[in-house]
Amino acid sequence: MKLPLRHQVLEQLSDGRFHSGSLLGEKLGISRAAIWKHVCSLKALDFEIYSVPGKGYRLCEPVELLSQTRIEKYLTRYTRENFRLDILDETPSTNTWLMSQIKHTTAPHVCLAEYQPQGRGRHGRQWVTPYAGGLACSLLWRFACPVGQLSGLSLAAGLGVVRTLEALGVPQVKLKWPNDILCNEHKLGGILLEIAGDAAGPCYCVMGIGLNVNLKRAHAQMTEVTQPWTDLARLMPDVSISRNQLAALLIENLLDLIPHFEREGFPAFRQDWHRYDILSGRCVSVQGHNTETTGIARGVNAAGNLLLDTGTAQIAMTAGEITVRF
Ligand code: BTN
């Protein structure tokens, strides 16, 4: 896919060194004025760029852009040859983009985007992905089974994310039912599953995963997020996590986990899921449409439903918004 000039300018500047406007123009086959225009559009995306007369432009902090070649280097040969990868510069939402491809593509198909201005979260919320500051990843899979057999899939996907983060040395990763990824009780990522097709099967599932890598550039937007959040840059200030390695490991883990889920369903993942369950033993309230159920969280059942001990009964919750009570 041909990348827009804004992206190409950023790529040239990504090393954090000075680059003269005229040399950049020569390299990209555009005028110095056009370079300046793209630098302005990058500044509008909250990139800090110094411009010094006689020296050129310099990105205040180096940035690692997504690259098909770099991602492929981290993948096993088997994985590389068995899925399609599209890296977009910008799309409103990688989930929406991949859903629109269902009829024209063969699964598995992964879409990553540098920038996702209308990223979608659960319960109709917005998911903030600043340019090159997060990982916005959607994966399309075709399931031959009926939709009903996919219960617990989003929980299993959470384990794929945990395995990825642990492999990169991220400490204390936890899961909050149904599919929040947390570190130090702060949200680091989330999962949004969307399913299309025949209820009796086959059906298509788009698994959207958002991870906060460095949200510095989204500071203003993040002030509106009510849930406590974190990012990898804060959690691991001394390590620079490669977004390409992160993407590759995530793809590898998901492409390994989904066929396992297809064969055995959520029961095969349930025990492992409990190891990371942050709610277990805590008093929680689950908000439904017009209901609120409070009880002690007791893990999940074989369908991935949250088990709540209300004192008088054990209830399996299928959906809802969780509040932890102290
Ligand atoms: C949540 O916790 O609310 C779920 C967040 C899911 C965000 C990801 S980012 C990639 C994919 N594209 C989207 O628009 N949403 C998901």
GROMACS .gro file of C-alpha atoms and ligand atoms in nm:
model
  342
    1MET     CA    1   0.000   0.000   0.000
    2LYS     CA    2   0.140   0.341  -0.098
    3LEU     CA    3   0.198   0.546   0.213
    4PRO     CA    4   0.097   0.914   0.220
    5LEU     CA    5   0.368   1.180   0.209
    6ARG     CA    6   0.301   1.281   0.569
    7HIS     CA    7   0.401   0.926   0.665
    8GLN     CA    8   0.706   0.932   0.439
    9VAL     CA    9   0.826   1.259   0.594
   10LEU     CA   10   0.779   1.113   0.942
   11GLU     CA   11   0.972   0.803   0.840
   12GLN     CA   12   1.265   1.021   0.731
   13LEU     CA   13   1.254   1.207   1.062
   14SER     CA   14   1.195   0.899   1.274
   15ASP     CA   15   1.562   0.867   1.384
   16GLY     CA   16   1.537   1.189   1.584
   17ARG     CA   17   1.826   1.355   1.393
   18PHE     CA   18   1.831   1.678   1.192
   19HIS     CA   19   1.725   1.653   0.827
   20SER     CA   20   1.741   1.950   0.596
   21GLY     CA   21   1.422   2.050   0.421
   22SER     CA   22   1.589   2.054   0.080
   23LEU     CA   23   1.741   1.706   0.120
   24LEU     CA   24   1.409   1.570   0.241
   25GLY     CA   25   1.240   1.732  -0.059
   26GLU     CA   26   1.493   1.574  -0.296
   27LYS     CA   27   1.451   1.230  -0.142
   28LEU     CA   28   1.075   1.238  -0.157
   29GLY     CA   29   1.051   1.424  -0.489
   30ILE     CA   30   0.860   1.722  -0.347
   31SER     CA   31   0.934   2.089  -0.281
   32ARG     CA   32   1.067   2.233   0.047
   33ALA     CA   33   0.735   2.410   0.088
   34ALA     CA   34   0.556   2.075   0.063
   35ILE     CA   35   0.791   1.930   0.327
   36TRP     CA   36   0.707   2.222   0.554
   37LYS     CA   37   0.334   2.159   0.498
   38HIS     CA   38   0.372   1.793   0.603
   39VAL     CA   39   0.582   1.892   0.904
   40CYS     CA   40   0.293   2.122   1.006
   41SER     CA   41   0.044   1.838   0.970
   42LEU     CA   42   0.266   1.621   1.191
   43LYS     CA   43   0.280   1.900   1.449
   44ALA     CA   44  -0.099   1.910   1.438
   45LEU     CA   45  -0.086   1.543   1.541
   46ASP     CA   46   0.114   1.653   1.846
   47PHE     CA   47   0.457   1.548   1.723
   48GLU     CA   48   0.719   1.784   1.867
   49ILE     CA   49   0.944   1.889   1.581
   50TYR     CA   50   1.227   2.142   1.608
   51SER     CA   51   1.300   2.351   1.302
   52VAL     CA   52   1.638   2.521   1.308
   53PRO     CA   53   1.747   2.748   1.021
   54GLY     CA   54   2.045   2.598   0.839
   55LYS     CA   55   1.998   2.257   1.004
   56GLY     CA   56   1.648   2.154   0.914
   57TYR     CA   57   1.389   1.957   1.106
   58ARG     CA   58   1.434   1.722   1.398
   59LEU     CA   59   1.182   1.508   1.580
   60CYS     CA   60   1.213   1.575   1.952
   61GLU     CA   61   1.194   1.201   2.027
   62PRO     CA   62   1.267   0.919   1.779
   63VAL     CA   63   0.964   0.716   1.681
   64GLU     CA   64   0.935   0.360   1.552
   65LEU     CA   65   0.686   0.328   1.269
   66LEU     CA   66   0.523  -0.001   1.181
   67SER     CA   67   0.697  -0.190   0.905
   68GLN     CA   68   0.591  -0.506   0.726
   69THR     CA   69   0.954  -0.612   0.685
   70ARG     CA   70   1.037  -0.564   1.052
   71ILE     CA   71   0.722  -0.740   1.168
   72GLU     CA   72   0.791  -1.032   0.936
   73LYS     CA   73   1.143  -1.064   1.075
   74TYR     CA   74   0.994  -1.145   1.415
   75LEU     CA   75   0.746  -1.402   1.280
   76THR     CA   76   0.800  -1.771   1.230
   77ARG     CA   77   0.805  -1.882   0.868
   78TYR     CA   78   0.483  -2.075   0.917
   79THR     CA   79   0.296  -1.769   1.048
   80ARG     CA   80   0.444  -1.544   0.778
   81GLU     CA   81   0.309  -1.767   0.507
   82ASN     CA   82  -0.033  -1.819   0.655
   83PHE     CA   83  -0.196  -1.481   0.696
   84ARG     CA   84  -0.236  -1.152   0.518
   85LEU     CA   85  -0.106  -0.832   0.674
   86ASP     CA   86  -0.214  -0.478   0.585
   87ILE     CA   87  -0.052  -0.181   0.756
   88LEU     CA   88  -0.247   0.140   0.709
   89ASP     CA   89  -0.127   0.490   0.777
   90GLU     CA   90  -0.469   0.606   0.893
   91THR     CA   91  -0.815   0.459   0.909
   92PRO     CA   92  -1.108   0.559   1.131
   93SER     CA   93  -1.105   0.217   1.298
   94THR     CA   94  -0.912  -0.100   1.208
   95ASN     CA   95  -1.215  -0.309   1.312
   96THR     CA   96  -1.443  -0.115   1.076
   97TRP     CA   97  -1.188  -0.140   0.796
   98LEU     CA   98  -1.149  -0.516   0.835
   99MET     CA   99  -1.526  -0.570   0.862
  100SER     CA  100  -1.557  -0.391   0.527
  101GLN     CA  101  -1.307  -0.636   0.373
  102ILE     CA  102  -1.487  -0.956   0.473
  103LYS     CA  103  -1.631  -1.018   0.127
  104HIS     CA  104  -1.306  -0.944  -0.057
  105THR     CA  105  -1.049  -1.120   0.155
  106THR     CA  106  -0.947  -1.457   0.278
  107ALA     CA  107  -0.897  -1.499   0.648
  108PRO     CA  108  -0.679  -1.485   0.847
  109HIS     CA  109  -0.618  -1.120   0.772
  110VAL     CA  110  -0.457  -0.868   1.009
  111CYS     CA  111  -0.489  -0.493   0.984
  112LEU     CA  112  -0.267  -0.252   1.177
  113ALA     CA  113  -0.292   0.124   1.165
  114GLU     CA  114  -0.057   0.399   1.277
  115TYR     CA  115  -0.347   0.629   1.344
  116GLN     CA  116  -0.706   0.548   1.422
  117PRO     CA  117  -0.898   0.871   1.489
  118GLN     CA  118  -1.232   0.700   1.551
  119GLY     CA  119  -1.112   0.390   1.731
  120ARG     CA  120  -1.402   0.206   1.888
  121GLY     CA  121  -1.414   0.064   2.238
  122ARG     CA  122  -1.672  -0.144   2.422
  123HIS     CA  123  -2.010   0.002   2.520
  124GLY     CA  124  -1.989   0.256   2.234
  125ARG     CA  125  -1.691   0.431   2.389
  126GLN     CA  126  -1.407   0.588   2.194
  127TRP     CA  127  -1.065   0.421   2.191
  128VAL     CA  128  -0.781   0.670   2.166
  129THR     CA  129  -0.488   0.574   1.941
  130PRO     CA  130  -0.247   0.864   1.888
  131TYR     CA  131  -0.036   0.850   1.572
  132ALA     CA  132   0.233   0.581   1.624
  133GLY     CA  133   0.156   0.588   1.997
  134GLY     CA  134  -0.042   0.269   2.036
  135LEU     CA  135  -0.100  -0.063   1.874
  136ALA     CA  136  -0.431  -0.080   1.690
  137CYS     CA  137  -0.461  -0.434   1.562
  138SER     CA  138  -0.759  -0.619   1.415
  139LEU     CA  139  -0.760  -0.980   1.308
  140LEU     CA  140  -1.022  -1.143   1.089
  141TRP     CA  141  -1.088  -1.515   1.131
  142ARG     CA  142  -1.343  -1.738   0.963
  143PHE     CA  143  -1.503  -1.990   1.197
  144ALA     CA  144  -1.690  -2.288   1.052
  145CYS     CA  145  -1.881  -2.336   1.380
  146PRO     CA  146  -2.205  -2.168   1.492
  147VAL     CA  147  -2.171  -1.829   1.662
  148GLY     CA  148  -2.279  -1.982   1.994
  149GLN     CA  149  -1.956  -2.179   2.011
  150LEU     CA  150  -1.752  -1.862   2.022
  151SER     CA  151  -1.846  -1.778   2.379
  152GLY     CA  152  -1.534  -1.708   2.578
  153LEU     CA  153  -1.333  -1.623   2.265
  154SER     CA  154  -1.270  -1.265   2.375
  155LEU     CA  155  -1.144  -1.396   2.711
  156ALA     CA  156  -0.912  -1.639   2.535
  157ALA     CA  157  -0.790  -1.349   2.318
  158GLY     CA  158  -0.703  -1.168   2.642
  159LEU     CA  159  -0.467  -1.453   2.722
  160GLY     CA  160  -0.302  -1.404   2.384
  161VAL     CA  161  -0.236  -1.043   2.481
  162VAL     CA  162  -0.106  -1.143   2.827
  163ARG     CA  163   0.134  -1.396   2.672
  164THR     CA  164   0.260  -1.127   2.435
  165LEU     CA  165   0.317  -0.870   2.708
  166GLU     CA  166   0.482  -1.122   2.940
  167ALA     CA  167   0.718  -1.230   2.661
  168LEU     CA  168   0.827  -0.865   2.639
  169GLY     CA  169   0.889  -0.850   3.013
  170VAL     CA  170   0.586  -0.641   3.110
  171PRO     CA  171   0.532  -0.711   3.482
  172GLN     CA  172   0.207  -0.791   3.663
  173VAL     CA  173  -0.029  -0.815   3.367
  174LYS     CA  174  -0.387  -0.891   3.474
  175LEU     CA  175  -0.722  -0.945   3.307
  176LYS     CA  176  -1.043  -0.782   3.412
  177TRP     CA  177  -1.357  -0.956   3.294
  178PRO     CA  178  -1.454  -0.958   3.021
  179ASN     CA  179  -1.154  -0.824   2.834
  180ASP     CA  180  -0.962  -0.538   2.983
  181ILE     CA  181  -0.586  -0.573   3.004
  182LEU     CA  182  -0.452  -0.414   3.322
  183CYS     CA  183  -0.121  -0.338   3.486
  184ASN     CA  184  -0.103  -0.195   3.839
  185GLU     CA  185  -0.484  -0.172   3.830
  186HIS     CA  186  -0.462   0.068   3.533
  187LYS     CA  187  -0.594  -0.012   3.188
  188LEU     CA  188  -0.321  -0.092   2.936
  189GLY     CA  189  -0.536  -0.239   2.662
  190GLY     CA  190  -0.874  -0.365   2.556
  191ILE     CA  191  -1.041  -0.604   2.315
  192LEU     CA  192  -1.347  -0.553   2.097
  193LEU     CA  193  -1.488  -0.855   1.915
  194GLU     CA  194  -1.732  -0.815   1.626
  195ILE     CA  195  -1.904  -1.107   1.460
  196ALA     CA  196  -2.076  -1.126   1.121
  197GLY     CA  197  -2.229  -1.411   0.923
  198ASP     CA  198  -2.469  -1.693   0.982
  199ALA     CA  199  -2.563  -1.772   1.343
  200ALA     CA  200  -2.550  -2.141   1.246
  201GLY     CA  201  -2.204  -2.091   1.091
  202PRO     CA  202  -1.985  -2.020   0.916
  203CYS     CA  203  -1.920  -1.682   1.073
  204TYR     CA  204  -1.651  -1.417   1.062
  205CYS     CA  205  -1.499  -1.264   1.368
  206VAL     CA  206  -1.298  -0.943   1.380
  207MET     CA  207  -1.091  -0.936   1.694
  208GLY     CA  208  -0.980  -0.580   1.767
  209ILE     CA  209  -0.702  -0.525   2.016
  210GLY     CA  210  -0.582  -0.189   2.135
  211LEU     CA  211  -0.267  -0.147   2.343
  212ASN     CA  212  -0.134   0.177   2.487
  213VAL     CA  213   0.233   0.207   2.396
  214ASN     CA  214   0.309   0.576   2.448
  215LEU     CA  215   0.012   0.804   2.496
  216LYS     CA  216   0.210   1.122   2.551
  217ARG     CA  217   0.077   1.262   2.223
  218ALA     CA  218  -0.282   1.194   2.328
  219HIS     CA  219  -0.257   1.378   2.658
  220ALA     CA  220  -0.553   1.610   2.595
  221GLN     CA  221  -0.784   1.328   2.483
  222MET     CA  222  -0.680   1.103   2.770
  223THR     CA  223  -0.793   1.359   3.027
  224GLU     CA  224  -1.148   1.269   2.923
  225VAL     CA  225  -1.098   0.896   2.986
  226THR     CA  226  -1.260   0.819   3.321
  227GLN     CA  227  -1.097   0.481   3.385
  228PRO     CA  228  -0.740   0.490   3.523
  229TRP     CA  229  -0.507   0.408   3.233
  230THR     CA  230  -0.142   0.341   3.171
  231ASP     CA  231   0.093   0.276   2.879
  232LEU     CA  232   0.407   0.071   2.818
  233ALA     CA  233   0.628   0.381   2.823
  234ARG     CA  234   0.519   0.454   3.182
  235LEU     CA  235   0.535   0.092   3.294
  236MET     CA  236   0.880   0.029   3.151
  237PRO     CA  237   1.058   0.366   3.136
  238ASP     CA  238   1.402   0.211   3.091
  239VAL     CA  239   1.310  -0.021   2.806
  240SER     CA  240   1.210   0.090   2.462
  241ILE     CA  241   0.951  -0.157   2.343
  242SER     CA  242   0.951  -0.213   1.970
  243ARG     CA  243   0.600  -0.170   1.829
  244ASN     CA  244   0.695  -0.401   1.544
  245GLN     CA  245   0.806  -0.674   1.782
  246LEU     CA  246   0.494  -0.620   1.991
  247ALA     CA  247   0.273  -0.650   1.681
  248ALA     CA  248   0.456  -0.962   1.561
  249LEU     CA  249   0.435  -1.137   1.897
  250LEU     CA  250   0.068  -1.053   1.926
  251ILE     CA  251  -0.006  -1.188   1.579
  252GLU     CA  252   0.198  -1.500   1.651
  253ASN     CA  253   0.016  -1.563   1.980
  254LEU     CA  254  -0.330  -1.504   1.834
  255LEU     CA  255  -0.269  -1.721   1.529
  256ASP     CA  256  -0.154  -1.996   1.763
  257LEU     CA  257  -0.438  -1.954   2.011
  258ILE     CA  258  -0.738  -1.932   1.776
  259PRO     CA  259  -0.705  -2.278   1.617
  260HIS     CA  260  -0.667  -2.416   1.971
  261PHE     CA  261  -0.988  -2.238   2.068
  262GLU     CA  262  -1.159  -2.372   1.754
  263ARG     CA  263  -1.073  -2.727   1.856
  264GLU     CA  264  -1.140  -2.711   2.230
  265GLY     CA  265  -1.336  -2.395   2.308
  266PHE     CA  266  -1.295  -2.179   2.619
  267PRO     CA  267  -1.270  -2.469   2.869
  268ALA     CA  268  -0.913  -2.525   2.745
  269PHE     CA  269  -0.823  -2.169   2.852
  270ARG     CA  270  -1.031  -2.130   3.165
  271GLN     CA  271  -0.771  -2.239   3.418
  272ASP     CA  272  -0.505  -2.017   3.268
  273TRP     CA  273  -0.751  -1.724   3.257
  274HIS     CA  274  -0.808  -1.760   3.633
  275ARG     CA  275  -0.434  -1.708   3.694
  276TYR     CA  276  -0.469  -1.350   3.568
  277ASP     CA  277  -0.818  -1.271   3.699
  278ILE     CA  278  -0.794  -0.941   3.887
  279LEU     CA  279  -1.154  -0.953   4.012
  280SER     CA  280  -1.138  -1.290   4.184
  281GLY     CA  281  -1.253  -1.265   4.547
  282ARG     CA  282  -1.336  -0.895   4.516
  283CYS     CA  283  -1.674  -0.736   4.569
  284VAL     CA  284  -1.799  -0.607   4.235
  285SER     CA  285  -2.113  -0.455   4.086
  286VAL     CA  286  -2.219  -0.550   3.737
  287GLN     CA  287  -2.425  -0.286   3.563
  288GLY     CA  288  -2.675  -0.420   3.308
  289HIS     CA  289  -2.929  -0.217   3.105
  290ASN     CA  290  -3.157  -0.149   3.399
  291THR     CA  291  -3.003  -0.368   3.662
  292GLU     CA  292  -2.716  -0.374   3.903
  293THR     CA  293  -2.597  -0.699   4.056
  294THR     CA  294  -2.347  -0.697   4.341
  295GLY     CA  295  -2.150  -0.992   4.470
  296ILE     CA  296  -1.811  -1.150   4.518
  297ALA     CA  297  -1.643  -1.241   4.188
  298ARG     CA  298  -1.565  -1.613   4.172
  299GLY     CA  299  -1.395  -1.649   3.836
  300VAL     CA  300  -1.567  -1.754   3.514
  301ASN     CA  301  -1.758  -2.061   3.399
  302ALA     CA  302  -1.682  -2.278   3.094
  303ALA     CA  303  -1.868  -2.031   2.871
  304GLY     CA  304  -1.659  -1.738   2.997
  305ASN     CA  305  -1.944  -1.585   3.199
  306LEU     CA  306  -1.851  -1.407   3.523
  307LEU     CA  307  -1.958  -1.594   3.835
  308LEU     CA  308  -2.095  -1.374   4.111
  309ASP     CA  309  -2.162  -1.496   4.460
  310THR     CA  310  -2.442  -1.272   4.588
  311GLY     CA  311  -2.459  -1.440   4.926
  312THR     CA  312  -2.782  -1.618   4.840
  313ALA     CA  313  -2.695  -1.758   4.498
  314GLN     CA  314  -2.420  -1.793   4.242
  315ILE     CA  315  -2.512  -1.604   3.925
  316ALA     CA  316  -2.343  -1.626   3.585
  317MET     CA  317  -2.324  -1.281   3.425
  318THR     CA  318  -2.303  -1.273   3.046
  319ALA     CA  319  -2.244  -0.900   2.997
  320GLY     CA  320  -2.221  -0.573   3.182
  321GLU     CA  321  -2.003  -0.295   3.306
  322ILE     CA  322  -1.797  -0.377   3.614
  323THR     CA  323  -1.729  -0.155   3.913
  324VAL     CA  324  -1.504  -0.282   4.189
  325ARG     CA  325  -1.639  -0.206   4.537
  326PHE     CA  326  -1.398  -0.133   4.822
  327BTN     C1  327  -1.227  -0.155   2.504
  327BTN     O1  328  -1.160  -0.186   2.602
  327BTN     O2  329  -1.319  -0.073   2.513
  327BTN     C2  330  -1.197  -0.220   2.371
  327BTN     C3  331  -1.096  -0.140   2.294
  327BTN     C4  332  -1.065  -0.200   2.159
  327BTN     C5  333  -0.980  -0.108   2.076
  327BTN     C6  334  -0.930  -0.175   1.951
  327BTN     S1  335  -0.801  -0.084   1.874
  327BTN     C7  336  -0.809  -0.188   1.735
  327BTN     C8  337  -0.955  -0.212   1.709
  327BTN     N1  338  -1.014  -0.108   1.630
  327BTN     C9  339  -1.108  -0.041   1.697
  327BTN     O3  340  -1.175   0.054   1.650
  327BTN     N2  341  -1.120  -0.090   1.820
  327BTN    C10  342  -1.031  -0.201   1.842
   0.00000   0.00000   0.00000
